[in-house]
Structures are given as structure tokens and as C-alpha cells.
Amino acid sequence: IELNGRGGIMKSIGFRSSIVTLDDGSNLIVPNGDLLNQHMINWSLSKNIKKGVIPVGVGYGSDLVKVKKILEQVAAENERVLKAPSPIALAKRFGPNAVEFELIFWVIHPFDASPALSEIIAAVDQRFREEHIEIPLPRQEVHIHPATDSQDKKDEKAE
């Protein structure tokens, strides 16, 4: 289940409370009333698969068709990622510093999402380096204007 953004496995359901083993190994004792009053996601009622999303920015001037292909290949090569539905990379927008993509993939179990995300990010970084595709850093321009004569005179009077 997922409760308040934290994932875990329902260990036991008692008369007054339930025990959830969280993904960090700790046990959370939850009053049953709280389970009913909060938004809880039950991953085991359906297929148990979970969606992963990785935002990726590439430098302007990059071959966007090549970027899309690399992102989808890297995700498809990961053993945790499902073949169907297949991973898809979408160009989302022209951002201030990069063309922004979103890589979407699905894993068989919710606990595979974070490790898959980490593995895919590392593999994308490596492939982009090999293909000389830039992941740009945010940039800001700073303009320094020299003081004008009138400003110098104001400064002198203030002293």
C-alpha cells in the first residue's frame, strides 16, 4: 500500500489497528480509522505495476530524434522495466535552458520503481556522454553596470 506518500506492505490487520512494514524496514502501526479516513493506494488490488517518470533536459541544437531513441532504448534495456507498455520519451517543451523531455516507463512492482529510476538515470548519462549530447546546466546572466558620474557624486556626499 501507499499511505501519505510512503510505501509499504500490509503486515497484519487487527481489530483496532494494522501494521504496515515500510520500505525502509520499519513497522508503522496505524489505527484502522486512520486507514479509512486517509487516501490510501492499494497496489495489490490491480496489476501491481508502477509508472516511473524521469524528466530529462538536453541542450538546444541536440538531435531530438536521436535523444528520443536513446531514452527509450536505455529504459527498454533495464531488466526492471516492463516490455508492455513499452517505455516512451516525449518532448514536452522548450525550456529556458534546455529542450525538456519526459521518459515514461512501467515496472512490475512498486518497490522496483526507485532502483529502476536510479539505474536508468546513470545509463542515460553514460549514453549521452558517448553520443556527445549535452545535459545543460541552468544559466543566468549577470550584468554589472559601472556607476555613473551622478551616482559617484551622491556617494561622495553621503561620506
Short mmCIF file of C-alpha atoms in Angstrom, two decimals:
data_model
loop_
_atom_site.label_atom_id
_atom_site.label_comp_id
_atom_site.label_asym_id
_atom_site.label_seq_id
_atom_site.Cartn_x
_atom_site.Cartn_y
_atom_site.Cartn_z
CA ILE A 1 0.00 0.00 0.00
CA GLU A 2 0.92 3.66 -0.14
CA LEU A 3 -0.20 5.87 2.72
CA ASN A 4 0.61 9.59 2.88
CA GLY A 5 3.25 9.16 0.19
CA ARG A 6 5.05 6.31 1.98
CA GLY A 7 5.07 2.82 0.52
CA GLY A 8 4.86 -0.41 2.48
CA ILE A 9 3.43 -3.89 2.77
CA MET A 10 0.39 -4.62 4.93
CA LYS A 11 1.78 -7.00 7.55
CA SER A 12 -1.34 -7.53 9.64
CA ILE A 13 -4.83 -6.19 10.13
CA GLY A 14 -6.08 -6.25 13.70
CA PHE A 15 -9.35 -5.32 15.36
CA ARG A 16 -8.25 -1.75 16.23
CA SER A 17 -5.04 -1.19 14.25
CA SER A 18 -2.99 -2.51 11.37
CA ILE A 19 0.75 -2.89 10.93
CA VAL A 20 2.44 -1.74 7.74
CA THR A 21 6.07 -2.64 7.04
CA LEU A 22 7.51 0.43 5.31
CA ASP A 23 10.05 0.36 2.52
CA ASP A 24 12.82 1.37 4.97
CA GLY A 25 12.12 -1.77 7.06
CA SER A 26 10.34 -0.07 9.94
CA ASN A 27 6.83 -1.03 11.07
CA LEU A 28 4.08 1.58 11.18
CA ILE A 29 1.13 0.94 13.47
CA VAL A 30 -1.92 2.64 12.01
CA PRO A 31 -5.31 2.88 13.71
CA ASN A 32 -7.85 1.33 11.34
CA GLY A 33 -9.90 4.51 11.48
CA ASP A 34 -6.93 6.39 10.01
CA LEU A 35 -6.71 3.88 7.14
CA LEU A 36 -10.32 4.62 6.27
CA ASN A 37 -10.01 8.41 6.68
CA GLN A 38 -6.88 8.89 4.55
CA HIS A 39 -6.18 8.45 0.89
CA MET A 40 -4.58 5.03 0.64
CA ILE A 41 -3.33 3.42 -2.56
CA ASN A 42 -3.56 -0.35 -2.68
CA TRP A 43 -1.06 -1.56 -5.26
CA SER A 44 -2.04 -5.22 -4.93
CA LEU A 45 -5.70 -4.88 -5.96
CA SER A 46 -4.81 -4.45 -9.61
CA LYS A 47 -1.80 -5.42 -11.70
CA ASN A 48 0.68 -4.12 -9.10
CA ILE A 49 2.68 -2.24 -11.76
CA LYS A 50 4.00 1.28 -11.16
CA LYS A 51 4.78 4.11 -13.52
CA GLY A 52 8.17 5.81 -13.45
CA VAL A 53 8.81 9.26 -14.90
CA ILE A 54 12.21 10.87 -15.45
CA PRO A 55 12.46 14.47 -16.64
CA VAL A 56 15.47 15.00 -18.92
CA GLY A 57 16.72 18.24 -20.42
CA VAL A 58 19.02 18.35 -23.45
CA GLY A 59 20.90 21.25 -24.97
CA TYR A 60 19.43 23.26 -27.78
CA GLY A 61 20.83 22.00 -31.07
CA SER A 62 20.68 18.33 -29.99
CA ASP A 63 19.29 15.80 -32.45
CA LEU A 64 15.87 15.34 -30.79
CA VAL A 65 15.02 12.18 -32.77
CA LYS A 66 18.29 10.64 -31.55
CA VAL A 67 17.60 11.77 -27.96
CA LYS A 68 14.14 10.16 -28.03
CA LYS A 69 15.58 6.91 -29.40
CA ILE A 70 18.36 6.76 -26.78
CA LEU A 71 15.99 7.43 -23.88
CA GLU A 72 13.57 4.71 -24.99
CA GLN A 73 16.39 2.20 -25.67
CA VAL A 74 18.03 2.78 -22.29
CA ALA A 75 14.75 2.26 -20.44
CA ALA A 76 13.86 -0.82 -22.51
CA GLU A 77 17.26 -2.38 -21.76
CA ASN A 78 16.69 -2.15 -17.99
CA GLU A 79 15.63 -5.54 -16.61
CA ARG A 80 13.15 -3.99 -14.16
CA VAL A 81 11.21 -2.18 -16.88
CA LEU A 82 8.20 -3.88 -18.47
CA LYS A 83 8.22 -4.52 -22.22
CA ALA A 84 4.50 -3.72 -22.43
CA PRO A 85 3.57 -0.99 -22.12
CA SER A 86 6.86 -0.02 -23.70
CA PRO A 87 8.86 2.97 -22.47
CA ILE A 88 8.17 6.24 -24.25
CA ALA A 89 10.08 9.51 -24.38
CA LEU A 90 8.12 12.67 -25.08
CA ALA A 91 9.49 16.11 -25.90
CA LYS A 92 7.46 18.26 -23.51
CA ARG A 93 8.59 21.85 -24.06
CA PHE A 94 11.26 24.36 -24.96
CA GLY A 95 12.52 25.33 -21.53
CA PRO A 96 14.67 28.32 -20.59
CA ASN A 97 17.89 26.27 -20.65
CA ALA A 98 17.00 23.03 -22.45
CA VAL A 99 14.58 21.09 -24.57
CA GLU A 100 12.70 19.17 -21.89
CA PHE A 101 11.77 15.51 -22.32
CA GLU A 102 9.86 13.12 -20.11
CA LEU A 103 10.83 9.44 -20.11
CA ILE A 104 7.90 7.27 -19.01
CA PHE A 105 8.26 3.58 -18.14
CA TRP A 106 6.48 0.91 -16.08
CA VAL A 107 7.89 -1.59 -13.58
CA ILE A 108 6.37 -4.87 -12.38
CA HIS A 109 6.41 -3.97 -8.67
CA PRO A 110 6.23 -0.63 -6.83
CA PHE A 111 9.46 -1.37 -4.97
CA ASP A 112 11.31 -1.63 -8.32
CA ALA A 113 10.49 1.97 -9.27
CA SER A 114 13.26 3.75 -7.33
CA PRO A 115 16.07 1.33 -8.24
CA ALA A 116 14.98 1.38 -11.90
CA LEU A 117 14.91 5.18 -11.87
CA SER A 118 18.46 5.31 -10.48
CA GLU A 119 19.79 2.75 -12.96
CA ILE A 120 18.16 4.48 -15.92
CA ILE A 121 19.48 7.92 -14.94
CA ALA A 122 23.04 6.53 -14.75
CA ALA A 123 22.67 4.72 -18.09
CA VAL A 124 21.21 7.81 -19.81
CA ASP A 125 24.08 9.94 -18.52
CA GLN A 126 26.61 7.43 -19.85
CA ARG A 127 24.93 7.13 -23.27
CA PHE A 128 24.60 10.91 -23.61
CA ARG A 129 28.33 11.28 -22.87
CA GLU A 130 29.15 8.65 -25.51
CA GLU A 131 26.90 10.38 -28.05
CA HIS A 132 28.07 13.92 -27.08
CA ILE A 133 24.58 15.02 -26.09
CA GLU A 134 24.69 17.83 -23.55
CA ILE A 135 22.57 17.94 -20.41
CA PRO A 136 22.81 21.70 -19.84
CA LEU A 137 23.22 23.42 -16.51
CA PRO A 138 20.88 26.28 -15.64
CA ARG A 139 22.46 29.55 -16.68
CA GLN A 140 21.93 33.10 -15.55
CA GLU A 141 23.42 36.28 -16.92
CA VAL A 142 24.55 38.95 -14.52
CA HIS A 143 25.10 42.46 -15.87
CA ILE A 144 27.24 44.84 -13.82
CA HIS A 145 26.79 48.45 -14.77
CA PRO A 146 29.52 50.92 -13.85
CA ALA A 147 28.47 53.75 -11.57
CA THR A 148 27.55 56.96 -13.38
CA ASP A 149 29.06 60.37 -12.54
CA SER A 150 25.87 61.42 -10.75
CA GLN A 151 25.99 58.25 -8.65
CA ASP A 152 29.64 58.94 -7.75
CA LYS A 153 28.71 62.44 -6.58
CA LYS A 154 25.86 61.06 -4.43
CA ASP A 155 28.27 58.55 -2.88
CA GLU A 156 30.82 61.32 -2.11
CA LYS A 157 28.14 63.49 -0.44
CA ALA A 158 26.99 60.55 1.68
CA GLU A 159 30.51 60.10 3.08
#
